[in-house]
């Protein structure tokens, strides 16, 4: 009877607890709804933007070491690789892709699920029984569950079908990581090419800087002299106006040359992560190195070399493997799933004879209706294979065309440079004769300045043609897959990386191209090399920070 009274007392108190719990739930819901309605857009204020700008500027200033001497081409390339912000972004994207591969491998592990909870009923969970033969109640209302109870479970389950799908997914993520690594190598090649071009443009225009400034000063002085002649009416007004117009045209051309010099410095500074206003003193500006001869190797061989080391082409081969595994995944999902489970359980229900127990099970499930999609799945896989094959052929053609175009562009650049040299020789001779004639008062100062400006324009054109030839040769090398950057370049300091790049370019420009099968400029940098690509994400993240 004491037990019965305790049960009835608990039954009388249960509604009160239920009402209290319901009131608490309503209050919490009302509070959450009110807080949700109070959320409004909060734009950044000027102080927050200003703080972000200062923080970013401090980070950019701390990223790159200051330049302490004349900058060589190899040092500029090394600095671009180490400090260029776009390259750092690609480095972090590759590290992120590698992390995605690591997470995909975790999907192959069994599921270990922990669960805990609390249940409360507003009244007793009671029931009675009815005879199926007579329809009369065979048992008075009774219960076997407490109104308040706690429970906890820890269950390990492993689905064989999910494991197979996760394994193929991990293989796909590994290929995507390799594609991301190839993409980063592409970005590095483009960065090196842009830096080479910007460096040579800055180097050749740096030679002309003093000459441009001197000629600008002479033109300004001559223009002042013509203004004085016009005011004193010492010559025919029409002749004076014609000469002033010619002088202004010369000044406009010189200022355009000046802007070209300044822009070259700013472009190079941006690529190597230096402040735009800092003047960068360049080495190799007094004596420009000679250009390599036009490669005469068999273009068919060069095309094969380029295809073997093209990141675009190998990327499509990886995409083909990804498509094959996607087809296997779609077919694998048609099979029945076999799941093994084992777990430990606890329940505070006082009516249970055992409140803790272990349980093991095996379950098979099969979505039979999915078999109806077999034909559509096969058609989709075939369409995917056709798309991958078309992309691979397109990448093949683009790579071959890039090699031939690079070779032709370098040939044309050499021809343009030869013709530019002839123009330069003639214009320099004309400027010399003009200077001599001006000394003997046989030619006006305006005409002499025009001839000197024309000669300066020829010098600038010749210099820019030299830059175009260097750019064309660099593009031709990179179209073959030449890459002077070691795989672990993040661990190199600027000087060591500069020496490595210098060694590579010295070999490429001093003799026949190293296109043999064991060349280190290929084997270290192609995707799928023997170096372990994983377990380096931390190093890449640290190098990019």
Coordinates of C-alpha atoms in Angstrom, one line a residue:
X1 CA 0.0 0.0 0.0
X2 CA 2.9 2.3 0.7
X3 CA 4.2 1.8 -2.8
X4 CA 0.7 2.4 -4.2
X5 CA 0.3 5.6 -2.3
X6 CA 3.7 6.8 -3.6
X7 CA 2.6 6.1 -7.1
X8 CA -0.7 8.0 -6.7
X9 CA 1.2 11.0 -5.1
X10 CA 3.5 11.1 -8.0
X11 CA 0.5 11.0 -10.3
X12 CA -1.0 14.1 -8.6
X13 CA 2.2 16.0 -8.8
X14 CA 2.9 15.2 -12.4
X15 CA 0.4 17.7 -14.0
X16 CA 1.9 20.5 -12.0
X17 CA 5.4 19.7 -13.2
X18 CA 4.1 19.4 -16.8
X19 CA 2.4 22.8 -16.6
X20 CA 5.6 24.3 -15.2
X21 CA 7.7 22.7 -18.0
X22 CA 5.2 23.9 -20.6
X23 CA 5.3 27.5 -19.2
X24 CA 9.1 27.4 -19.3
X25 CA 9.1 26.2 -22.9
X26 CA 6.6 28.9 -24.0
X27 CA 8.7 31.6 -22.3
X28 CA 11.9 30.3 -24.0
X29 CA 10.2 30.2 -27.4
X30 CA 8.8 33.8 -26.9
X31 CA 12.3 35.0 -25.9
X32 CA 13.9 33.4 -28.9
X33 CA 11.2 34.8 -31.2
X34 CA 11.7 38.3 -29.8
X35 CA 15.5 38.1 -30.1
X36 CA 15.1 36.9 -33.7
X37 CA 12.8 39.9 -34.6
X38 CA 15.3 42.3 -33.0
X39 CA 18.2 41.3 -35.5
X40 CA 18.9 44.1 -38.0
X41 CA 21.6 44.7 -40.6
X42 CA 24.6 46.3 -39.0
X43 CA 26.9 48.0 -41.6
X44 CA 30.6 48.5 -40.7
X45 CA 31.4 51.9 -39.4
X46 CA 34.3 54.0 -40.5
X47 CA 36.4 53.2 -37.5
X48 CA 36.1 49.4 -38.1
X49 CA 37.0 49.9 -41.8
X50 CA 40.0 52.1 -40.8
X51 CA 41.2 49.5 -38.3
X52 CA 40.9 46.7 -40.9
X53 CA 42.9 48.9 -43.4
X54 CA 45.7 49.5 -40.8
X55 CA 45.8 45.8 -39.9
X56 CA 46.0 44.7 -43.5
X57 CA 48.7 47.3 -44.2
X58 CA 50.8 46.1 -41.2
X59 CA 50.4 42.5 -42.4
X60 CA 51.5 43.3 -46.0
X61 CA 54.5 45.3 -44.6
X62 CA 55.6 42.4 -42.5
X63 CA 55.3 39.8 -45.2
X64 CA 58.1 41.0 -47.5
X65 CA 61.7 41.7 -46.5
X66 CA 63.0 45.1 -47.6
X67 CA 65.3 45.3 -50.7
X68 CA 68.8 46.2 -49.6
X69 CA 70.6 46.4 -53.0
X70 CA 70.2 46.3 -56.7
X71 CA 67.5 43.8 -57.6
X72 CA 68.4 41.1 -60.1
X73 CA 66.0 39.2 -62.2
X74 CA 66.4 36.0 -60.2
X75 CA 65.8 37.8 -57.0
X76 CA 62.7 39.4 -58.4
X77 CA 61.3 36.0 -59.4
X78 CA 62.1 34.5 -56.0
X79 CA 60.4 37.5 -54.2
X80 CA 57.4 37.1 -56.4
X81 CA 57.1 33.4 -55.4
X82 CA 57.6 34.1 -51.7
X83 CA 55.7 37.3 -51.2
X84 CA 53.1 37.7 -54.0
X85 CA 49.6 37.8 -52.5
X86 CA 47.8 36.1 -55.4
X87 CA 50.3 33.2 -55.1
X88 CA 49.7 33.0 -51.4
X89 CA 46.0 32.7 -52.1
X90 CA 46.6 29.7 -54.5
X91 CA 48.9 28.2 -51.9
X92 CA 46.1 28.3 -49.3
X93 CA 43.6 27.0 -51.8
X94 CA 45.8 24.0 -52.4
X95 CA 46.1 23.5 -48.6
X96 CA 42.3 23.7 -48.3
X97 CA 41.9 21.1 -51.0
X98 CA 44.3 18.8 -49.1
X99 CA 42.3 19.2 -46.0
X100 CA 39.2 18.2 -48.0
X101 CA 41.0 15.0 -48.9
X102 CA 41.8 14.3 -45.3
X103 CA 38.2 14.9 -44.3
X104 CA 37.0 12.6 -47.1
X105 CA 39.2 9.8 -45.6
X106 CA 37.4 10.2 -42.3
X107 CA 34.1 9.2 -44.0
X108 CA 35.5 5.7 -44.4
X109 CA 35.6 5.2 -40.6
X110 CA 32.7 3.5 -38.7
X111 CA 30.1 5.8 -37.1
X112 CA 30.4 6.0 -33.3
X113 CA 27.3 7.8 -32.1
X114 CA 26.7 8.9 -28.5
X115 CA 23.1 9.9 -27.3
X116 CA 21.7 11.0 -24.0
X117 CA 18.3 12.4 -23.1
X118 CA 15.6 13.1 -20.5
X119 CA 11.9 12.4 -20.9
X120 CA 9.0 13.7 -18.8
X121 CA 5.3 12.9 -19.2
X122 CA 2.4 14.9 -17.8
X123 CA 0.6 11.7 -16.7
X124 CA 1.2 8.1 -16.2
X125 CA 2.1 6.1 -19.4
X126 CA -0.5 3.3 -18.6
X127 CA -2.3 0.8 -20.8
X128 CA -4.6 -2.2 -20.5
X129 CA -5.2 -5.3 -22.6
X130 CA -8.3 -6.6 -24.4
X131 CA -8.9 -10.2 -25.3
X132 CA -9.1 -10.7 -29.1
X133 CA -11.5 -13.7 -28.6
X134 CA -14.0 -12.2 -26.2
X135 CA -13.4 -8.5 -26.5
X136 CA -13.3 -8.1 -22.7
X137 CA -10.6 -6.3 -20.8
X138 CA -8.1 -8.9 -19.6
X139 CA -5.9 -6.6 -17.5
X140 CA -6.4 -3.5 -15.4
X141 CA -4.6 -0.3 -16.5
X142 CA -0.9 -0.7 -15.7
X143 CA 2.4 1.0 -16.5
X144 CA 6.0 -0.1 -17.0
X145 CA 7.6 3.3 -17.7
X146 CA 8.5 6.0 -15.2
X147 CA 7.1 9.5 -15.8
X148 CA 10.7 10.9 -15.5
X149 CA 13.6 8.9 -16.9
X150 CA 17.1 9.4 -18.2
X151 CA 18.7 7.4 -21.0
X152 CA 22.1 7.1 -22.7
X153 CA 23.4 5.1 -25.6
X154 CA 26.8 4.6 -27.3
X155 CA 26.6 2.7 -30.6
X156 CA 29.2 1.8 -33.2
X157 CA 27.9 1.1 -36.7
X158 CA 29.6 0.4 -40.0
X159 CA 27.8 0.3 -43.3
X160 CA 29.7 -1.7 -46.0
X161 CA 28.0 0.2 -48.8
X162 CA 28.8 3.6 -47.3
X163 CA 32.4 2.5 -46.8
X164 CA 32.7 1.7 -50.5
X165 CA 31.2 5.0 -51.6
X166 CA 33.4 6.9 -49.2
X167 CA 36.5 5.1 -50.4
X168 CA 35.8 6.1 -54.0
X169 CA 35.0 9.7 -52.8
X170 CA 38.4 9.8 -51.0
X171 CA 40.1 8.7 -54.2
X172 CA 38.3 11.5 -56.1
X173 CA 39.3 14.1 -53.5
X174 CA 42.9 12.9 -53.9
X175 CA 42.7 13.6 -57.6
X176 CA 41.2 17.0 -56.9
X177 CA 44.1 17.8 -54.7
X178 CA 46.5 16.9 -57.5
X179 CA 44.4 19.1 -59.9
X180 CA 44.7 22.0 -57.3
X181 CA 48.5 21.4 -57.1
X182 CA 48.6 21.6 -60.9
X183 CA 46.5 24.8 -60.8
X184 CA 49.0 26.3 -58.4
X185 CA 51.9 25.4 -60.7
X186 CA 50.0 27.1 -63.5
X187 CA 49.6 30.2 -61.4
X188 CA 53.3 30.2 -60.5
X189 CA 54.3 29.9 -64.1
X190 CA 52.1 32.8 -65.1
X191 CA 53.4 34.8 -62.1
X192 CA 57.0 34.1 -63.2
X193 CA 56.2 35.1 -66.7
X194 CA 54.5 38.4 -65.6
X195 CA 57.5 39.1 -63.3
X196 CA 60.0 38.5 -66.0
X197 CA 58.2 40.9 -68.4
X198 CA 57.7 43.5 -65.7
X199 CA 61.4 43.3 -64.6
X200 CA 62.8 43.7 -68.1
X201 CA 60.3 46.5 -68.9
X202 CA 61.5 48.3 -65.7
X203 CA 65.1 47.5 -66.4
X204 CA 65.2 48.9 -70.0
X205 CA 63.1 52.0 -69.1
X206 CA 65.3 52.7 -66.1
X207 CA 68.2 53.2 -68.5
X208 CA 66.2 55.9 -70.3
X209 CA 65.0 57.7 -67.2
X210 CA 67.8 60.2 -66.9
X211 CA 67.8 60.8 -70.7
X212 CA 64.1 61.5 -70.7
X213 CA 64.4 63.9 -67.8
X214 CA 67.3 65.7 -69.5
X215 CA 65.4 66.0 -72.8
X216 CA 62.3 67.2 -71.0
X217 CA 64.4 70.0 -69.4
X218 CA 65.9 71.0 -72.7
X219 CA 62.5 71.0 -74.4
X220 CA 61.1 73.2 -71.6
X221 CA 64.0 75.6 -72.0
X222 CA 63.5 75.8 -75.7
X223 CA 59.8 76.4 -75.3
X224 CA 60.5 79.3 -72.9
X225 CA 62.9 80.7 -75.5
X226 CA 60.2 80.5 -78.2
X227 CA 57.7 82.2 -75.9
X228 CA 60.2 85.1 -75.4
X229 CA 60.8 85.3 -79.2
X230 CA 57.0 85.5 -79.7
X231 CA 56.6 88.2 -77.1
X232 CA 59.4 90.3 -78.6
X233 CA 58.2 89.6 -82.1
X234 CA 61.7 88.7 -83.3
X235 CA 60.4 86.1 -85.9
X236 CA 57.3 85.5 -87.9
X237 CA 54.4 84.6 -85.7
X238 CA 53.4 81.7 -87.9
X239 CA 56.9 80.2 -87.7
X240 CA 57.0 80.6 -83.9
X241 CA 53.6 79.0 -83.4
X242 CA 54.6 76.0 -85.7
X243 CA 57.8 75.5 -83.7
X244 CA 55.9 75.8 -80.3
X245 CA 53.5 73.2 -81.5
X246 CA 56.3 70.9 -82.5
X247 CA 58.0 71.4 -79.1
X248 CA 54.7 70.7 -77.3
X249 CA 54.3 67.5 -79.3
X250 CA 57.9 66.5 -78.3
X251 CA 57.0 67.3 -74.6
X252 CA 53.9 65.2 -74.8
X253 CA 55.8 62.2 -76.2
X254 CA 58.5 62.6 -73.5
X255 CA 55.9 62.7 -70.7
X256 CA 54.3 59.6 -72.2
X257 CA 57.8 57.9 -72.0
X258 CA 58.0 59.1 -68.4
X259 CA 54.7 57.5 -67.5
X260 CA 55.9 54.3 -69.1
X261 CA 58.9 54.3 -66.8
X262 CA 56.8 55.0 -63.7
X263 CA 54.2 52.3 -64.6
X264 CA 56.9 49.7 -65.0
X265 CA 58.2 50.4 -61.5
X266 CA 54.7 50.2 -60.0
X267 CA 53.9 47.0 -61.8
X268 CA 57.1 45.3 -60.7
X269 CA 56.6 46.5 -57.1
X270 CA 53.1 45.0 -57.0
X271 CA 54.3 41.6 -58.2
X272 CA 57.0 41.3 -55.6
X273 CA 54.8 42.9 -52.8
X274 CA 56.6 46.1 -52.4
X275 CA 55.0 49.5 -51.7
X276 CA 54.1 51.2 -55.0
X277 CA 56.0 54.4 -54.0
X278 CA 59.3 52.7 -53.3
X279 CA 61.9 53.2 -56.1
X280 CA 63.4 49.8 -56.9
X281 CA 67.0 49.9 -58.2
X282 CA 67.5 47.2 -60.7
X283 CA 70.7 45.4 -61.7
X284 CA 71.4 44.2 -65.2
X285 CA 70.3 47.6 -66.6
X286 CA 73.6 48.8 -67.9
X287 CA 74.3 45.8 -70.2
X288 CA 71.2 43.7 -71.2
X289 CA 72.0 40.0 -71.7
X290 CA 71.8 38.6 -75.2
X291 CA 68.7 36.7 -76.2
X292 CA 69.0 33.0 -76.8
X293 CA 68.9 31.7 -80.4
X294 CA 65.6 30.4 -81.8
X295 CA 65.2 26.8 -80.8
X296 CA 65.5 24.5 -83.8
X297 CA 64.4 21.3 -82.1
X298 CA 61.8 19.2 -83.9
X299 CA 58.4 20.8 -83.0
X300 CA 56.8 17.3 -82.8
X301 CA 59.2 16.4 -80.0
X302 CA 58.6 19.7 -78.3
X303 CA 54.8 19.1 -78.5
X304 CA 55.2 15.7 -76.9
X305 CA 57.3 17.2 -74.1
X306 CA 54.7 19.9 -73.5
X307 CA 51.9 17.4 -73.4
X308 CA 53.8 15.2 -70.9
X309 CA 54.2 18.2 -68.5
X310 CA 51.2 20.3 -69.2
X311 CA 49.1 20.8 -66.1
X312 CA 46.0 21.5 -68.2
X313 CA 46.3 18.2 -70.0
X314 CA 47.2 16.1 -66.9
X315 CA 44.4 17.8 -65.1
X316 CA 41.9 16.5 -67.6
X317 CA 43.5 13.0 -67.1
X318 CA 42.7 13.3 -63.5
X319 CA 39.2 14.5 -64.3
X320 CA 38.8 11.3 -66.3
X321 CA 39.7 9.2 -63.2
X322 CA 37.3 11.2 -61.2
X323 CA 34.5 10.6 -63.7
X324 CA 35.3 6.8 -63.7
X325 CA 35.0 6.7 -60.0
X326 CA 31.8 8.7 -60.1
X327 CA 30.4 6.1 -62.4
X328 CA 31.4 3.3 -60.0
X329 CA 29.7 5.2 -57.1
X330 CA 26.5 5.5 -59.0
X331 CA 26.4 1.8 -59.7
X332 CA 27.6 0.9 -56.2
X333 CA 24.5 2.7 -54.8
X334 CA 22.3 0.2 -56.6
X335 CA 23.6 -2.7 -54.4
X336 CA 22.0 -3.6 -51.0
X337 CA 23.5 -2.1 -47.9
X338 CA 24.9 -4.3 -45.2
X339 CA 25.2 -2.6 -41.7
X340 CA 26.8 -4.0 -38.6
X341 CA 26.2 -2.4 -35.2
X342 CA 27.2 -2.8 -31.6
X343 CA 26.3 -0.6 -28.7
X344 CA 25.9 -0.1 -25.0
X345 CA 22.7 1.3 -23.5
X346 CA 21.5 2.7 -20.2
X347 CA 17.9 3.6 -19.1
X348 CA 16.9 4.9 -15.6
X349 CA 13.4 3.4 -15.9
X350 CA 12.8 1.8 -12.5
X351 CA 10.6 -1.0 -14.0
X352 CA 13.5 -2.4 -16.0
X353 CA 15.1 -5.6 -14.6
X354 CA 18.4 -4.6 -16.3
X355 CA 19.0 -0.8 -16.7
X356 CA 22.3 -1.4 -18.7
X357 CA 22.8 -3.8 -21.6
X358 CA 24.8 -4.3 -24.8
X359 CA 23.2 -5.0 -28.1
X360 CA 24.6 -6.2 -31.5
X361 CA 22.9 -6.4 -34.8
X362 CA 23.1 -6.9 -38.5
X363 CA 20.8 -5.2 -41.0
X364 CA 20.4 -5.4 -44.7
X365 CA 18.5 -2.7 -46.7
X366 CA 17.9 -2.4 -50.4
X367 CA 16.1 0.3 -52.4
X368 CA 14.6 -1.9 -55.1
X369 CA 13.0 1.0 -56.9
X370 CA 16.4 2.5 -57.6
X371 CA 17.1 -0.4 -60.0
X372 CA 14.6 1.1 -62.3
X373 CA 17.1 4.0 -62.9
X374 CA 19.9 1.7 -64.1
X375 CA 19.4 2.7 -67.7
X376 CA 19.5 6.4 -66.9
X377 CA 22.5 5.9 -64.7
X378 CA 24.4 4.2 -67.5
X379 CA 23.4 6.9 -70.0
X380 CA 24.6 9.6 -67.6
X381 CA 27.9 7.8 -67.1
X382 CA 28.4 7.5 -70.8
X383 CA 27.6 11.2 -71.3
X384 CA 30.1 12.1 -68.6
X385 CA 32.8 10.0 -70.2
X386 CA 32.2 11.7 -73.6
X387 CA 32.4 15.1 -71.9
X388 CA 35.7 14.2 -70.2
X389 CA 37.1 12.9 -73.5
X390 CA 36.2 16.1 -75.3
X391 CA 37.8 18.2 -72.6
X392 CA 40.9 16.1 -72.8
X393 CA 41.2 16.5 -76.6
X394 CA 40.6 20.2 -76.2
X395 CA 43.4 20.5 -73.6
X396 CA 45.6 18.5 -75.9
X397 CA 45.0 20.8 -78.9
X398 CA 45.4 23.9 -76.7
X399 CA 48.7 22.7 -75.4
X400 CA 50.1 21.9 -78.8
X401 CA 48.8 25.2 -80.2
X402 CA 50.5 27.0 -77.3
X403 CA 53.9 25.5 -78.1
X404 CA 53.7 26.4 -81.8
X405 CA 52.4 29.8 -81.0
X406 CA 55.1 30.4 -78.5
X407 CA 57.8 29.3 -80.9
X408 CA 56.3 31.6 -83.7
X409 CA 56.0 34.6 -81.3
X410 CA 59.6 34.3 -80.3
X411 CA 60.7 34.1 -83.9
X412 CA 58.6 37.2 -84.8
X413 CA 60.0 39.0 -81.8
X414 CA 63.5 38.4 -82.9
X415 CA 62.7 39.7 -86.4
X416 CA 61.1 42.8 -84.9
X417 CA 64.1 43.4 -82.7
X418 CA 66.4 43.2 -85.7
X419 CA 64.4 45.7 -87.6
X420 CA 64.1 47.9 -84.5
X421 CA 67.9 47.9 -84.2
X422 CA 68.3 49.2 -87.8
X423 CA 65.8 52.1 -87.0
X424 CA 67.7 52.9 -83.9
X425 CA 71.0 53.1 -85.7
X426 CA 69.6 55.5 -88.3
X427 CA 67.8 57.7 -85.8
X428 CA 70.9 57.9 -83.5
X429 CA 73.0 59.0 -86.5
X430 CA 70.4 61.6 -87.4
X431 CA 70.4 62.9 -83.8
X432 CA 74.2 63.1 -83.9
X433 CA 74.2 65.1 -87.2
X434 CA 71.5 67.4 -85.8
X435 CA 73.6 68.1 -82.7
X436 CA 76.6 69.0 -84.8
X437 CA 74.4 71.2 -87.1
X438 CA 72.9 73.0 -84.0
X439 CA 76.4 73.7 -82.7
X440 CA 77.3 75.4 -86.0
X441 CA 73.9 77.2 -86.1
X442 CA 73.0 75.3 -89.2
X443 CA 69.8 73.9 -87.7
X444 CA 67.2 75.2 -85.2
X445 CA 67.0 74.0 -81.7
X446 CA 63.4 72.8 -82.3
X447 CA 64.4 70.6 -85.1
X448 CA 67.3 69.3 -83.2
X449 CA 65.1 68.4 -80.2
X450 CA 62.6 66.7 -82.5
X451 CA 65.4 64.6 -84.0
X452 CA 66.6 63.8 -80.5
X453 CA 63.1 62.9 -79.4
X454 CA 62.7 60.7 -82.4
X455 CA 66.0 58.9 -81.5
X456 CA 64.8 58.5 -77.9
X457 CA 61.5 57.0 -79.2
X458 CA 63.5 54.6 -81.3
X459 CA 65.6 53.7 -78.2
X460 CA 62.4 53.1 -76.2
X461 CA 60.8 51.1 -79.0
X462 CA 63.9 49.0 -79.4
X463 CA 64.0 48.4 -75.6
X464 CA 60.4 47.4 -75.5
X465 CA 61.0 45.1 -78.5
X466 CA 63.7 43.5 -76.4
X467 CA 61.2 43.1 -73.6
X468 CA 58.7 41.5 -76.0
X469 CA 61.4 39.1 -77.1
X470 CA 62.2 38.2 -73.5
X471 CA 58.5 37.8 -72.8
X472 CA 58.0 35.6 -75.9
X473 CA 61.0 33.4 -74.9
X474 CA 59.7 33.0 -71.4
X475 CA 56.2 32.1 -72.7
X476 CA 57.8 29.5 -75.0
X477 CA 59.7 27.9 -72.1
X478 CA 56.6 27.8 -69.9
X479 CA 54.5 26.3 -72.7
X480 CA 56.9 23.4 -72.7
X481 CA 56.3 22.9 -68.9
X482 CA 59.7 24.2 -67.8
X483 CA 59.4 25.1 -64.2
X484 CA 62.5 26.4 -62.2
X485 CA 60.6 26.2 -58.9
X486 CA 61.4 23.3 -56.6
X487 CA 58.4 21.4 -55.0
X488 CA 59.4 22.5 -51.5
X489 CA 60.2 26.1 -52.4
X490 CA 58.5 27.5 -49.3
X491 CA 61.4 26.2 -47.2
X492 CA 63.9 28.2 -49.3
X493 CA 65.0 31.7 -48.4
X494 CA 65.0 34.4 -51.1
X495 CA 68.7 34.0 -51.9
X496 CA 68.7 30.2 -52.1
X497 CA 65.6 30.3 -54.3
X498 CA 67.2 33.0 -56.4
X499 CA 70.3 30.8 -56.9
X500 CA 68.1 27.9 -57.9
X501 CA 66.2 29.9 -60.5
X502 CA 69.4 31.4 -61.8
X503 CA 70.8 27.9 -62.4
X504 CA 67.7 26.9 -64.3
X505 CA 67.6 29.9 -66.6
X506 CA 71.3 29.8 -67.2
X507 CA 70.9 26.2 -68.6
X508 CA 67.8 27.2 -70.6
X509 CA 69.5 30.2 -72.3
X510 CA 73.1 28.9 -72.8
X511 CA 72.6 26.0 -75.1
X512 CA 70.1 23.3 -76.4
X513 CA 66.9 23.0 -74.4
X514 CA 67.1 20.2 -71.7
X515 CA 64.1 18.2 -73.0
X516 CA 65.5 14.7 -72.3
X517 CA 63.5 12.3 -70.2
X518 CA 65.4 12.8 -66.9
X519 CA 65.6 16.6 -66.8
X520 CA 65.2 17.9 -63.2
X521 CA 63.2 20.8 -64.5
X522 CA 60.4 18.4 -65.3
X523 CA 60.5 15.5 -62.8
X524 CA 60.4 17.6 -59.7
X525 CA 57.4 19.6 -60.7
X526 CA 55.0 17.4 -62.6
X527 CA 51.8 16.2 -60.8
X528 CA 52.1 12.7 -59.4
X529 CA 55.8 12.9 -58.6
X530 CA 57.3 10.5 -56.1
X531 CA 57.4 13.1 -53.4
X532 CA 54.6 12.6 -50.9
X533 CA 52.1 15.4 -51.7
X534 CA 50.2 15.1 -48.5
X535 CA 51.4 15.9 -44.9
X536 CA 52.7 19.2 -46.3
X537 CA 49.5 21.3 -45.8
X538 CA 50.8 22.7 -42.5
X539 CA 54.0 23.8 -44.2
X540 CA 52.0 25.5 -47.0
X541 CA 49.7 27.2 -44.6
X542 CA 52.6 28.5 -42.6
X543 CA 54.4 29.7 -45.7
X544 CA 51.3 31.6 -46.9
X545 CA 50.8 33.3 -43.5

